[in-house]
Structures are given as structure tokens and as C-alpha cells.
Amino acid sequence: MGFDTSHHPVDESLVDRALGHILRGAPIDDLLADAVRIAKVRFRANAWGLGLTRVDGVEGFDAHLHVWGRPFFITVDQGIGEAIDRYLGAAVEDVDAIAREMIAHLDPSLVDRVTPDDGGQLPDDAALAEQIGGTLGLLHRAWQGVDLNAPIALPSGDHAPARELLEREVPFAVLRFVADLRPGWMDRGYVWPTNLIAEARGHGGDAFGAPSRLLGAIADHEHLSPFAPPTITENYMVGGYLSAPSVRSVREAIDAQHETLAAVYDEPGQEIAPMRTSVRKLREALADADERGFAFCEATEVYSGFSGIMN
């Protein structure tokens, strides 16, 4: 039940680049090239993680954390940020060595027993670049036509009013672009921090605000009323947002309450380990944001294990 949720450390310098493209048509070719490389790195790393799920009885392996949780494929509990940085800086041909290290961390004897999952195929580089940057270009055209509310051609061949696109699509499109360059943690269910903290009557929820930072000047346009609530209410959206200075206090509050939070949706007689794993993902993502001096936000449907869209 619930949404395909995700937790995102947000590098606001990337937010500014995305908004610069929407508002001014500022070039992002360098970021698109990097995002294409990272997409291929993610795909290969996840192929190894999925391959490991086919091996039974691996001690210490939690597919919900190591495959459908942390970015890429990471099994180490210390140095998660360093592992992320290794993947982010890797060429595609370097990924196999990193992934084998992750497998060996669990059990060196597994290295020769795991092969990457060969299902699925990425589009070519040009198609990947269009997937990653195409929506920002669409929103740039919408911004150019906002005063007249011009009809904007969609990839489907349909048209939508410029203001409708800008009001509904900008925060999610900007976050997805940022996440293509710096992936977040993926999860499933009721685990998004503003909901979890509210259900537990815990501390920290009041620090979250609306994701206005992802809107830039669009937030203040006289003809627009952007959809940007301070929590998750539906699919394909950004919810609560933490400014970088607010991350530390929320991280500490959630760390202090993690046992209570893990039990929020517990039912008598049911195993709550998956909920503990979900809260762990949230804590790790907040820690990564805090340690990097990043902002943080929650979202839905940036990733979907069911649809094979992984981080």
C-alpha cells in the first residue's frame, strides 16, 4: 500500500542550473552528458544488485536496503557517502569492480557466484539525454508562453496550456533532473517523513516546508498558483522540503525517535523489520544530506521497483 516514496539529499547548485534552463534557456549540455553516464553506471550497478537477489541465504544481505533502497548498489554500512561518490565518479567500465567489492563485503566467496542481471536495456545516449532533459526544455517553452498562456506541444502530440504545465510540473521535473545527477534513496509505502513524524506525533515535522525552492521565480508569477504542498498527497510529486540549515535538527530528531517511528505501522503479530529498514533508509538519506551540507526533500514516483525504475 502507499506510494513509491523516495528521500533526496538535494544539491541546490543543480537546482539552480535546472531553473536557469527553464527560466532563461541556460545551457545544461555538460550536466546532460554527466547524467547519461550516471544513468549507465546506475543501470550496471543495479544489474549486480539484482543478480545477488537470485542467490539464496546470503547472510547480511537486505535487498530492500542494498538494492531497492540505497543509491546504486551499496552493501557497506560505514562510508556510504564515499561509496556513492565512487559510483558518481566512475566510468561505466569501472562499475563491475566496485560492485564486486560490495558483494565481497558480504561474503568473498560470493564474488564468483553472482552474475549481473541481464534483463532490460537502456536507450542510446541521445534518447537518454532526451529523457533526462526533455521536460526541462518543455517547461522552458511554457515559461516563454506564460503571459499569453500559450498552448504547448507535448511529446504525445497533444497540447497543454503553458500555465497548467508550470503549475503542475516544475518541482517534480527539477527534482528528477537533480536525482539523475545525484540519486536518492527509494522506498515503498507510508514512509515519507512528514507523514511518519505526524503519525508518530514526533518531533521535526514542523521544520519541513513547501518545495518552493524548486520553483524559483515561477513561485511568484502573478498568473500562477503552483501545486507545491508541504507534504505528499498524491503520485508524481515533491512533498516536504528542508533547507540545508534545517537538516541537522531533523536528522537528530529522527535518529532519537527511530524505534518509535519504526513501530508506527506495526500490527500485532507482524514482523516490523521492513519498517525498520524503511526508517533506516530515511536516516541514511538525512545523514548524507547533513554531511554534504545539502537540502533534503521527500517525493513519490521518482523511482518505482514495480516499474523497474531504480536509483
Tab-separated table of N, CA and C in Angstrom, residues 116-272:
chain	number	residue	atom	x	y	z
A	116	PRO	N	25.665	-10.427	-13.159
A	116	PRO	CA	24.691	-9.330	-13.289
A	116	PRO	C	23.422	-9.792	-13.989
A	117	ASP	N	22.305	-9.256	-13.555
A	117	ASP	CA	21.027	-9.500	-14.217
A	117	ASP	C	21.083	-8.881	-15.614
A	118	ASP	N	20.780	-9.670	-16.623
A	118	ASP	CA	20.906	-9.170	-17.998
A	118	ASP	C	19.556	-8.764	-18.585
A	119	GLY	N	18.547	-8.647	-17.756
A	119	GLY	CA	17.244	-8.200	-18.241
A	119	GLY	C	17.224	-6.692	-18.431
A	120	GLY	N	16.456	-6.239	-19.374
A	120	GLY	CA	16.333	-4.808	-19.609
A	120	GLY	C	17.460	-4.259	-20.461
A	121	GLN	N	17.216	-3.105	-21.008
A	121	GLN	CA	18.205	-2.441	-21.854
A	121	GLN	C	17.964	-0.944	-21.816
A	122	LEU	N	19.048	-0.188	-21.708
A	122	LEU	CA	18.934	1.269	-21.722
A	122	LEU	C	18.795	1.787	-23.148
A	123	PRO	N	18.115	2.915	-23.335
A	123	PRO	CA	18.120	3.564	-24.649
A	123	PRO	C	19.529	4.047	-24.999
A	124	ASP	N	19.728	4.471	-26.240
A	124	ASP	CA	21.031	5.018	-26.622
A	124	ASP	C	21.231	6.381	-25.954
A	125	ASP	N	22.428	6.927	-26.076
A	125	ASP	CA	22.777	8.148	-25.348
A	125	ASP	C	21.866	9.316	-25.701
A	126	ALA	N	21.535	9.458	-26.968
A	126	ALA	CA	20.689	10.580	-27.378
A	126	ALA	C	19.299	10.467	-26.754
A	127	ALA	N	18.750	9.252	-26.739
A	127	ALA	CA	17.429	9.057	-26.145
A	127	ALA	C	17.474	9.245	-24.633
A	128	LEU	N	18.556	8.799	-24.010
A	128	LEU	CA	18.703	9.027	-22.573
A	128	LEU	C	18.756	10.518	-22.257
A	129	ALA	N	19.533	11.248	-23.031
A	129	ALA	CA	19.636	12.693	-22.796
A	129	ALA	C	18.282	13.369	-22.944
A	130	GLU	N	17.492	12.922	-23.902
A	130	GLU	CA	16.151	13.495	-24.083
A	130	GLU	C	15.243	13.137	-22.907
A	131	GLN	N	15.331	11.908	-22.420
A	131	GLN	CA	14.547	11.511	-21.250
A	131	GLN	C	14.880	12.381	-20.040
A	132	ILE	N	16.160	12.654	-19.868
A	132	ILE	CA	16.618	13.375	-18.688
A	132	ILE	C	16.320	14.866	-18.780
A	133	GLY	N	16.558	15.450	-19.933
A	133	GLY	CA	16.433	16.900	-20.059
A	133	GLY	C	15.229	17.408	-20.808
A	134	GLY	N	14.468	16.514	-21.443
A	134	GLY	CA	13.387	16.954	-22.307
A	134	GLY	C	12.302	17.733	-21.589
A	135	THR	N	11.961	17.319	-20.368
A	135	THR	CA	10.891	18.019	-19.650
A	135	THR	C	11.305	19.435	-19.284
A	136	LEU	N	12.579	19.618	-18.946
A	136	LEU	CA	13.038	20.979	-18.653
A	136	LEU	C	12.907	21.872	-19.887
A	137	GLY	N	13.224	21.341	-21.064
A	137	GLY	CA	13.054	22.109	-22.286
A	137	GLY	C	11.594	22.441	-22.548
A	138	LEU	N	10.722	21.490	-22.277
A	138	LEU	CA	9.285	21.724	-22.419
A	138	LEU	C	8.823	22.846	-21.495
A	139	LEU	N	9.318	22.827	-20.253
A	139	LEU	CA	8.929	23.859	-19.294
A	139	LEU	C	9.532	25.211	-19.654
A	140	HIS	N	10.686	25.220	-20.297
A	140	HIS	CA	11.237	26.486	-20.791
A	140	HIS	C	10.308	27.098	-21.833
A	141	ARG	N	9.798	26.279	-22.733
A	141	ARG	CA	8.856	26.788	-23.738
A	141	ARG	C	7.574	27.278	-23.067
A	142	ALA	N	7.147	26.573	-22.022
A	142	ALA	CA	5.954	27.013	-21.295
A	142	ALA	C	6.199	28.362	-20.614
A	143	TRP	N	7.374	28.537	-20.035
A	143	TRP	CA	7.688	29.807	-19.365
A	143	TRP	C	7.706	30.949	-20.368
A	144	GLN	N	8.223	30.693	-21.555
A	144	GLN	CA	8.227	31.720	-22.591
A	144	GLN	C	6.806	32.121	-22.990
A	145	GLY	N	5.864	31.190	-22.867
A	145	GLY	CA	4.488	31.474	-23.262
A	145	GLY	C	3.541	31.699	-22.105
A	146	VAL	N	4.096	31.957	-20.895
A	146	VAL	CA	3.237	32.003	-19.711
A	146	VAL	C	2.269	33.179	-19.738
A	147	ASP	N	2.684	34.342	-20.208
A	147	ASP	CA	1.813	35.519	-20.144
A	147	ASP	C	0.590	35.366	-21.047
A	148	LEU	N	0.777	34.742	-22.192
A	148	LEU	CA	-0.346	34.516	-23.111
A	148	LEU	C	-1.040	33.183	-22.840
A	149	ASN	N	-0.476	32.397	-21.928
A	149	ASN	CA	-0.978	31.045	-21.656
A	149	ASN	C	-1.040	30.232	-22.942
A	150	ALA	N	0.046	30.299	-23.687
A	150	ALA	CA	0.117	29.648	-24.997
A	150	ALA	C	-0.023	28.131	-24.871
A	151	PRO	N	-0.647	27.478	-25.863
A	151	PRO	CA	-0.683	26.019	-25.876
A	151	PRO	C	0.703	25.464	-26.210
A	152	ILE	N	1.162	24.501	-25.421
A	152	ILE	CA	2.498	23.933	-25.585
A	152	ILE	C	2.371	22.505	-26.095
A	153	ALA	N	3.083	22.202	-27.179
A	153	ALA	CA	3.049	20.858	-27.756
A	153	ALA	C	3.751	19.877	-26.828
A	154	LEU	N	3.086	18.762	-26.534
A	154	LEU	CA	3.636	17.706	-25.694
A	154	LEU	C	4.223	16.600	-26.566
A	155	PRO	N	5.113	15.775	-26.018
A	155	PRO	CA	5.674	14.675	-26.817
A	155	PRO	C	4.611	13.741	-27.383
A	156	SER	N	3.475	13.631	-26.712
A	156	SER	CA	2.394	12.755	-27.181
A	156	SER	C	1.692	13.295	-28.422
A	157	GLY	N	1.931	14.589	-28.734
A	157	GLY	CA	1.217	15.234	-29.823
A	157	GLY	C	0.064	16.088	-29.346
A	158	ASP	N	-0.340	15.916	-28.094
A	158	ASP	CA	-1.365	16.761	-27.507
A	158	ASP	C	-0.766	18.117	-27.137
A	159	HIS	N	-1.615	19.028	-26.679
A	159	HIS	CA	-1.175	20.341	-26.231
A	159	HIS	C	-1.726	20.614	-24.835
A	160	ALA	N	-1.004	21.410	-24.075
A	160	ALA	CA	-1.453	21.812	-22.746
A	160	ALA	C	-1.158	23.288	-22.567
A	161	PRO	N	-2.007	24.019	-21.846
A	161	PRO	CA	-1.746	25.441	-21.602
A	161	PRO	C	-0.446	25.624	-20.822
A	162	ALA	N	0.293	26.656	-21.172
A	162	ALA	CA	1.589	26.906	-20.531
A	162	ALA	C	1.456	26.988	-19.018
A	163	ARG	N	0.436	27.685	-18.544
A	163	ARG	CA	0.316	27.873	-17.093
A	163	ARG	C	0.022	26.555	-16.381
A	164	GLU	N	-0.767	25.715	-17.004
A	164	GLU	CA	-1.071	24.411	-16.402
A	164	GLU	C	0.195	23.588	-16.230
A	165	LEU	N	1.037	23.576	-17.238
A	165	LEU	CA	2.295	22.836	-17.150
A	165	LEU	C	3.174	23.385	-16.034
A	166	LEU	N	3.315	24.692	-15.988
A	166	LEU	CA	4.185	25.304	-14.989
A	166	LEU	C	3.652	25.106	-13.580
A	167	GLU	N	2.350	25.135	-13.422
A	167	GLU	CA	1.771	24.979	-12.092
A	167	GLU	C	1.907	23.557	-11.567
A	168	ARG	N	1.865	22.583	-12.464
A	168	ARG	CA	1.846	21.185	-12.018
A	168	ARG	C	3.186	20.470	-12.090
A	169	GLU	N	4.065	20.890	-12.973
A	169	GLU	CA	5.199	20.029	-13.310
A	169	GLU	C	6.556	20.467	-12.777
A	170	VAL	N	6.718	21.719	-12.398
A	170	VAL	CA	8.072	22.230	-12.181
A	170	VAL	C	8.803	21.567	-11.013
A	171	PRO	N	8.262	21.522	-9.794
A	171	PRO	CA	9.061	20.932	-8.706
A	171	PRO	C	9.486	19.495	-8.990
A	172	PHE	N	8.553	18.692	-9.514
A	172	PHE	CA	8.869	17.296	-9.780
A	172	PHE	C	9.908	17.166	-10.890
A	173	ALA	N	9.777	17.979	-11.935
A	173	ALA	CA	10.739	17.918	-13.044
A	173	ALA	C	12.126	18.343	-12.579
A	174	VAL	N	12.205	19.384	-11.777
A	174	VAL	CA	13.503	19.839	-11.277
A	174	VAL	C	14.123	18.778	-10.378
A	175	LEU	N	13.331	18.191	-9.494
A	175	LEU	CA	13.881	17.168	-8.605
A	175	LEU	C	14.355	15.953	-9.385
A	176	ARG	N	13.581	15.528	-10.366
A	176	ARG	CA	14.009	14.362	-11.146
A	176	ARG	C	15.325	14.641	-11.867
A	177	PHE	N	15.487	15.843	-12.365
A	177	PHE	CA	16.740	16.190	-13.017
A	177	PHE	C	17.894	16.134	-12.016
A	178	VAL	N	17.693	16.712	-10.844
A	178	VAL	CA	18.727	16.662	-9.801
A	178	VAL	C	19.020	15.220	-9.417
A	179	ALA	N	17.983	14.394	-9.300
A	179	ALA	CA	18.169	12.998	-8.902
A	179	ALA	C	18.873	12.179	-9.978
A	180	ASP	N	18.768	12.583	-11.235
A	180	ASP	CA	19.524	11.896	-12.285
A	180	ASP	C	21.020	12.125	-12.131
A	181	LEU	N	21.386	13.224	-11.494
A	181	LEU	CA	22.798	13.534	-11.269
A	181	LEU	C	23.270	13.108	-9.878
A	182	ARG	N	22.341	13.013	-8.935
A	182	ARG	CA	22.676	12.610	-7.562
A	182	ARG	C	21.473	11.858	-7.006
A	183	PRO	N	21.455	10.528	-7.202
A	183	PRO	CA	20.273	9.759	-6.837
A	183	PRO	C	20.001	9.752	-5.334
A	184	GLY	N	18.716	9.585	-4.996
A	184	GLY	CA	18.302	9.477	-3.608
A	184	GLY	C	18.056	8.033	-3.215
A	185	TRP	N	17.402	7.864	-2.075
A	185	TRP	CA	17.044	6.547	-1.544
A	185	TRP	C	15.608	6.238	-1.959
A	186	MET	N	15.335	5.001	-2.383
A	186	MET	CA	13.990	4.631	-2.782
A	186	MET	C	13.328	3.766	-1.719
A	187	ASP	N	11.991	3.862	-1.649
A	187	ASP	CA	11.243	3.077	-0.680
A	187	ASP	C	9.840	2.842	-1.224
A	188	ARG	N	8.987	2.302	-0.377
A	188	ARG	CA	7.631	1.973	-0.793
A	188	ARG	C	6.732	2.009	0.436
A	189	GLY	N	5.546	2.576	0.296
A	189	GLY	CA	4.581	2.503	1.372
A	189	GLY	C	4.273	3.850	1.981
A	190	TYR	N	4.224	3.868	3.316
A	190	TYR	CA	3.823	5.058	4.053
A	190	TYR	C	5.011	5.887	4.542
A	191	VAL	N	6.210	5.524	4.113
A	191	VAL	CA	7.382	6.122	4.726
A	191	VAL	C	7.839	7.354	3.953
A	192	TRP	N	7.175	8.451	4.263
A	192	TRP	CA	7.739	9.747	3.905
A	192	TRP	C	7.733	10.555	5.192
A	193	PRO	N	8.774	11.342	5.405
A	193	PRO	CA	8.994	11.870	6.762
A	193	PRO	C	7.871	12.714	7.303
A	194	THR	N	7.237	13.565	6.482
A	194	THR	CA	6.190	14.412	7.048
A	194	THR	C	5.015	13.581	7.545
A	195	ASN	N	4.698	12.476	6.858
A	195	ASN	CA	3.618	11.602	7.304
A	195	ASN	C	4.044	10.781	8.513
A	196	LEU	N	5.236	10.231	8.447
A	196	LEU	CA	5.723	9.356	9.507
A	196	LEU	C	5.815	10.109	10.834
A	197	ILE	N	6.373	11.309	10.784
A	197	ILE	CA	6.522	12.102	12.012
A	197	ILE	C	5.146	12.485	12.561
A	198	ALA	N	4.226	12.839	11.677
A	198	ALA	CA	2.889	13.204	12.136
A	198	ALA	C	2.176	12.018	12.769
A	199	GLU	N	2.287	10.833	12.163
A	199	GLU	CA	1.628	9.652	12.705
A	199	GLU	C	2.196	9.268	14.071
A	200	ALA	N	3.505	9.475	14.231
A	200	ALA	CA	4.159	9.138	15.496
A	200	ALA	C	4.055	10.262	16.515
A	201	ARG	N	3.455	11.379	16.107
A	201	ARG	CA	3.401	12.571	16.960
A	201	ARG	C	4.804	12.923	17.455
A	202	GLY	N	5.736	12.802	16.506
A	202	GLY	CA	7.141	13.020	16.846
A	202	GLY	C	7.591	14.442	16.563
A	203	HIS	N	8.877	14.668	16.801
A	203	HIS	CA	9.468	15.990	16.626
A	203	HIS	C	10.156	16.081	15.275
A	204	GLY	N	10.168	17.259	14.682
A	204	GLY	CA	10.905	17.506	13.454
A	204	GLY	C	10.041	17.837	12.264
A	205	GLY	N	8.757	17.435	12.311
A	205	GLY	CA	7.906	17.649	11.157
A	205	GLY	C	7.663	19.111	10.834
A	206	ASP	N	7.679	19.974	11.871
A	206	ASP	CA	7.383	21.387	11.618
A	206	ASP	C	8.519	22.109	10.903
A	207	ALA	N	9.670	21.449	10.744
A	207	ALA	CA	10.787	22.068	10.013
A	207	ALA	C	10.596	21.981	8.498
A	208	PHE	N	9.745	21.054	8.056
A	208	PHE	CA	9.515	20.894	6.619
A	208	PHE	C	8.611	22.007	6.099
A	209	GLY	N	8.922	22.478	4.897
A	209	GLY	CA	8.093	23.476	4.245
A	209	GLY	C	7.733	23.035	2.850
A	210	ALA	N	7.009	23.877	2.141
A	210	ALA	CA	6.684	23.611	0.743
A	210	ALA	C	7.958	23.631	-0.102
A	211	PRO	N	7.979	22.895	-1.218
A	211	PRO	CA	9.186	22.838	-2.061
A	211	PRO	C	9.328	24.046	-2.984
A	212	SER	N	9.122	25.235	-2.438
A	212	SER	CA	9.187	26.456	-3.253
A	212	SER	C	10.572	26.686	-3.837
A	213	ARG	N	11.587	26.163	-3.173
A	213	ARG	CA	12.966	26.328	-3.665
A	213	ARG	C	13.128	25.726	-5.058
A	214	LEU	N	12.298	24.743	-5.381
A	214	LEU	CA	12.377	24.098	-6.690
A	214	LEU	C	11.605	24.848	-7.767
A	215	LEU	N	10.966	25.959	-7.404
A	215	LEU	CA	10.172	26.746	-8.341
A	215	LEU	C	10.872	28.008	-8.815
A	216	GLY	N	11.791	28.555	-8.011
A	216	GLY	CA	12.436	29.799	-8.379
A	216	GLY	C	11.417	30.909	-8.594
A	217	ALA	N	11.624	31.711	-9.641
A	217	ALA	CA	10.746	32.849	-9.922
A	217	ALA	C	9.336	32.424	-10.297
A	218	ILE	N	9.150	31.167	-10.660
A	218	ILE	CA	7.818	30.675	-11.023
A	218	ILE	C	6.873	30.772	-9.827
A	219	ALA	N	7.424	30.657	-8.619
A	219	ALA	CA	6.589	30.714	-7.416
A	219	ALA	C	5.905	32.060	-7.261
A	220	ASP	N	6.485	33.117	-7.817
A	220	ASP	CA	5.985	34.476	-7.583
A	220	ASP	C	5.259	35.084	-8.777
A	221	HIS	N	5.070	34.318	-9.846
A	221	HIS	CA	4.430	34.881	-11.035
A	221	HIS	C	2.961	35.161	-10.760
A	222	GLU	N	2.503	36.300	-11.177
A	222	GLU	CA	1.147	36.755	-10.823
A	222	GLU	C	0.047	35.883	-11.398
A	223	HIS	N	0.308	35.181	-12.486
A	223	HIS	CA	-0.736	34.369	-13.104
A	223	HIS	C	-0.680	32.898	-12.694
A	224	LEU	N	0.238	32.543	-11.815
A	224	LEU	CA	0.438	31.137	-11.485
A	224	LEU	C	0.144	30.852	-10.011
A	225	SER	N	-0.440	29.694	-9.786
A	225	SER	CA	-0.635	29.177	-8.421
A	225	SER	C	-0.070	27.754	-8.403
A	226	PRO	N	1.250	27.635	-8.265
A	226	PRO	CA	1.874	26.318	-8.394
A	226	PRO	C	1.392	25.327	-7.336
A	227	PHE	N	1.307	24.073	-7.750
A	227	PHE	CA	0.979	22.976	-6.845
A	227	PHE	C	2.260	22.589	-6.111
A	228	ALA	N	2.357	22.952	-4.837
A	228	ALA	CA	3.574	22.670	-4.070
A	228	ALA	C	3.239	22.573	-2.584
A	229	PRO	N	2.441	21.561	-2.203
A	229	PRO	CA	2.106	21.425	-0.785
A	229	PRO	C	3.312	20.965	0.032
A	230	PRO	N	3.272	21.169	1.359
A	230	PRO	CA	4.421	20.830	2.205
A	230	PRO	C	4.437	19.379	2.669
A	231	THR	N	3.705	18.518	1.998
A	231	THR	CA	3.715	17.088	2.291
A	231	THR	C	3.250	16.346	1.051
A	232	ILE	N	3.354	15.039	1.060
A	232	ILE	CA	2.936	14.233	-0.084
A	232	ILE	C	1.437	13.977	-0.006
A	233	THR	N	0.757	14.202	-1.122
A	233	THR	CA	-0.686	13.977	-1.189
A	233	THR	C	-1.088	13.097	-2.366
A	234	GLU	N	-0.194	12.864	-3.314
A	234	GLU	CA	-0.552	12.088	-4.495
A	234	GLU	C	0.713	11.564	-5.160
A	235	ASN	N	0.525	10.861	-6.272
A	235	ASN	CA	1.650	10.319	-7.028
A	235	ASN	C	2.363	11.420	-7.812
A	236	TYR	N	3.620	11.155	-8.139
A	236	TYR	CA	4.409	12.017	-9.021
A	236	TYR	C	4.474	13.455	-8.512
A	237	MET	N	5.011	13.596	-7.329
A	237	MET	CA	5.099	14.941	-6.766
A	237	MET	C	6.250	15.021	-5.769
A	238	VAL	N	6.647	16.252	-5.471
A	238	VAL	CA	7.567	16.544	-4.374
A	238	VAL	C	6.726	16.992	-3.186
A	239	GLY	N	7.085	16.538	-2.001
A	239	GLY	CA	6.370	16.930	-0.794
A	239	GLY	C	7.183	17.897	0.043
A	240	GLY	N	7.369	17.545	1.320
A	240	GLY	CA	8.057	18.434	2.240
A	240	GLY	C	9.515	18.649	1.886
A	241	TYR	N	9.999	19.861	2.132
A	241	TYR	CA	11.357	20.274	1.766
A	241	TYR	C	12.031	20.859	2.996
A	242	LEU	N	13.281	20.489	3.203
A	242	LEU	CA	14.106	21.035	4.280
A	242	LEU	C	15.230	21.867	3.682
A	243	SER	N	15.374	23.086	4.128
A	243	SER	CA	16.558	23.854	3.751
A	243	SER	C	17.786	23.210	4.384
A	244	ALA	N	18.936	23.446	3.801
A	244	ALA	CA	20.162	22.833	4.316
A	244	ALA	C	20.392	23.114	5.805
A	245	PRO	N	20.174	24.353	6.306
A	245	PRO	CA	20.403	24.593	7.734
A	245	PRO	C	19.437	23.840	8.645
A	246	SER	N	18.311	23.365	8.112
A	246	SER	CA	17.327	22.666	8.935
A	246	SER	C	17.552	21.165	8.998
A	247	VAL	N	18.425	20.642	8.145
A	247	VAL	CA	18.571	19.189	8.043
A	247	VAL	C	19.116	18.589	9.333
A	248	ARG	N	20.108	19.230	9.951
A	248	ARG	CA	20.757	18.642	11.121
A	248	ARG	C	19.754	18.373	12.246
A	249	SER	N	18.901	19.338	12.548
A	249	SER	CA	17.980	19.153	13.676
A	249	SER	C	16.957	18.062	13.373
A	250	VAL	N	16.492	17.972	12.132
A	250	VAL	CA	15.548	16.912	11.785
A	250	VAL	C	16.242	15.555	11.815
A	251	ARG	N	17.454	15.495	11.318
A	251	ARG	CA	18.218	14.243	11.390
A	251	ARG	C	18.336	13.779	12.839
A	252	GLU	N	18.696	14.673	13.725
A	252	GLU	CA	18.858	14.300	15.130
A	252	GLU	C	17.532	13.878	15.749
A	253	ALA	N	16.453	14.563	15.386
A	253	ALA	CA	15.141	14.204	15.935
A	253	ALA	C	14.716	12.814	15.484
A	254	ILE	N	14.929	12.504	14.211
A	254	ILE	CA	14.536	11.193	13.702
A	254	ILE	C	15.443	10.094	14.245
A	255	ASP	N	16.725	10.375	14.374
A	255	ASP	CA	17.619	9.397	14.994
A	255	ASP	C	17.162	9.067	16.414
A	256	ALA	N	16.737	10.086	17.157
A	256	ALA	CA	16.315	9.878	18.548
A	256	ALA	C	15.005	9.104	18.633
A	257	GLN	N	14.184	9.189	17.586
A	257	GLN	CA	12.846	8.586	17.627
A	257	GLN	C	12.734	7.337	16.762
A	258	HIS	N	13.845	6.801	16.260
A	258	HIS	CA	13.728	5.808	15.191
A	258	HIS	C	12.975	4.549	15.610
A	259	GLU	N	13.080	4.133	16.862
A	259	GLU	CA	12.340	2.952	17.296
A	259	GLU	C	10.840	3.222	17.293
A	260	THR	N	10.444	4.382	17.762
A	260	THR	CA	9.024	4.747	17.752
A	260	THR	C	8.505	4.860	16.331
A	261	LEU	N	9.286	5.479	15.462
A	261	LEU	CA	8.864	5.641	14.071
A	261	LEU	C	8.711	4.299	13.372
A	262	ALA	N	9.625	3.364	13.662
A	262	ALA	CA	9.571	2.052	13.021
A	262	ALA	C	8.323	1.274	13.420
A	263	ALA	N	7.752	1.593	14.556
A	263	ALA	CA	6.586	0.865	15.050
A	263	ALA	C	5.263	1.529	14.684
A	264	VAL	N	5.302	2.640	13.964
A	264	VAL	CA	4.075	3.388	13.696
A	264	VAL	C	3.037	2.533	12.984
A	265	TYR	N	3.456	1.766	11.957
A	265	TYR	CA	2.507	0.962	11.195
A	265	TYR	C	2.598	-0.517	11.546
A	266	ASP	N	3.171	-0.810	12.708
A	266	ASP	CA	3.244	-2.197	13.157
A	266	ASP	C	1.853	-2.711	13.500
A	267	GLU	N	1.614	-3.975	13.150
A	267	GLU	CA	0.364	-4.629	13.523
A	267	GLU	C	0.705	-5.784	14.443
A	268	PRO	N	-0.104	-6.057	15.444
A	268	PRO	CA	0.200	-7.152	16.380
A	268	PRO	C	0.479	-8.449	15.646
A	269	GLY	N	1.586	-9.082	16.014
A	269	GLY	CA	1.933	-10.370	15.428
A	269	GLY	C	2.634	-10.286	14.096
A	270	GLN	N	2.825	-9.087	13.557
A	270	GLN	CA	3.500	-8.956	12.262
A	270	GLN	C	4.947	-8.526	12.450
A	271	GLU	N	5.781	-8.966	11.529
A	271	GLU	CA	7.201	-8.606	11.553
A	271	GLU	C	7.362	-7.152	11.138
A	272	ILE	N	8.119	-6.359	11.929
A	272	ILE	CA	8.283	-4.946	11.579
A	272	ILE	C	9.674	-4.645	11.027
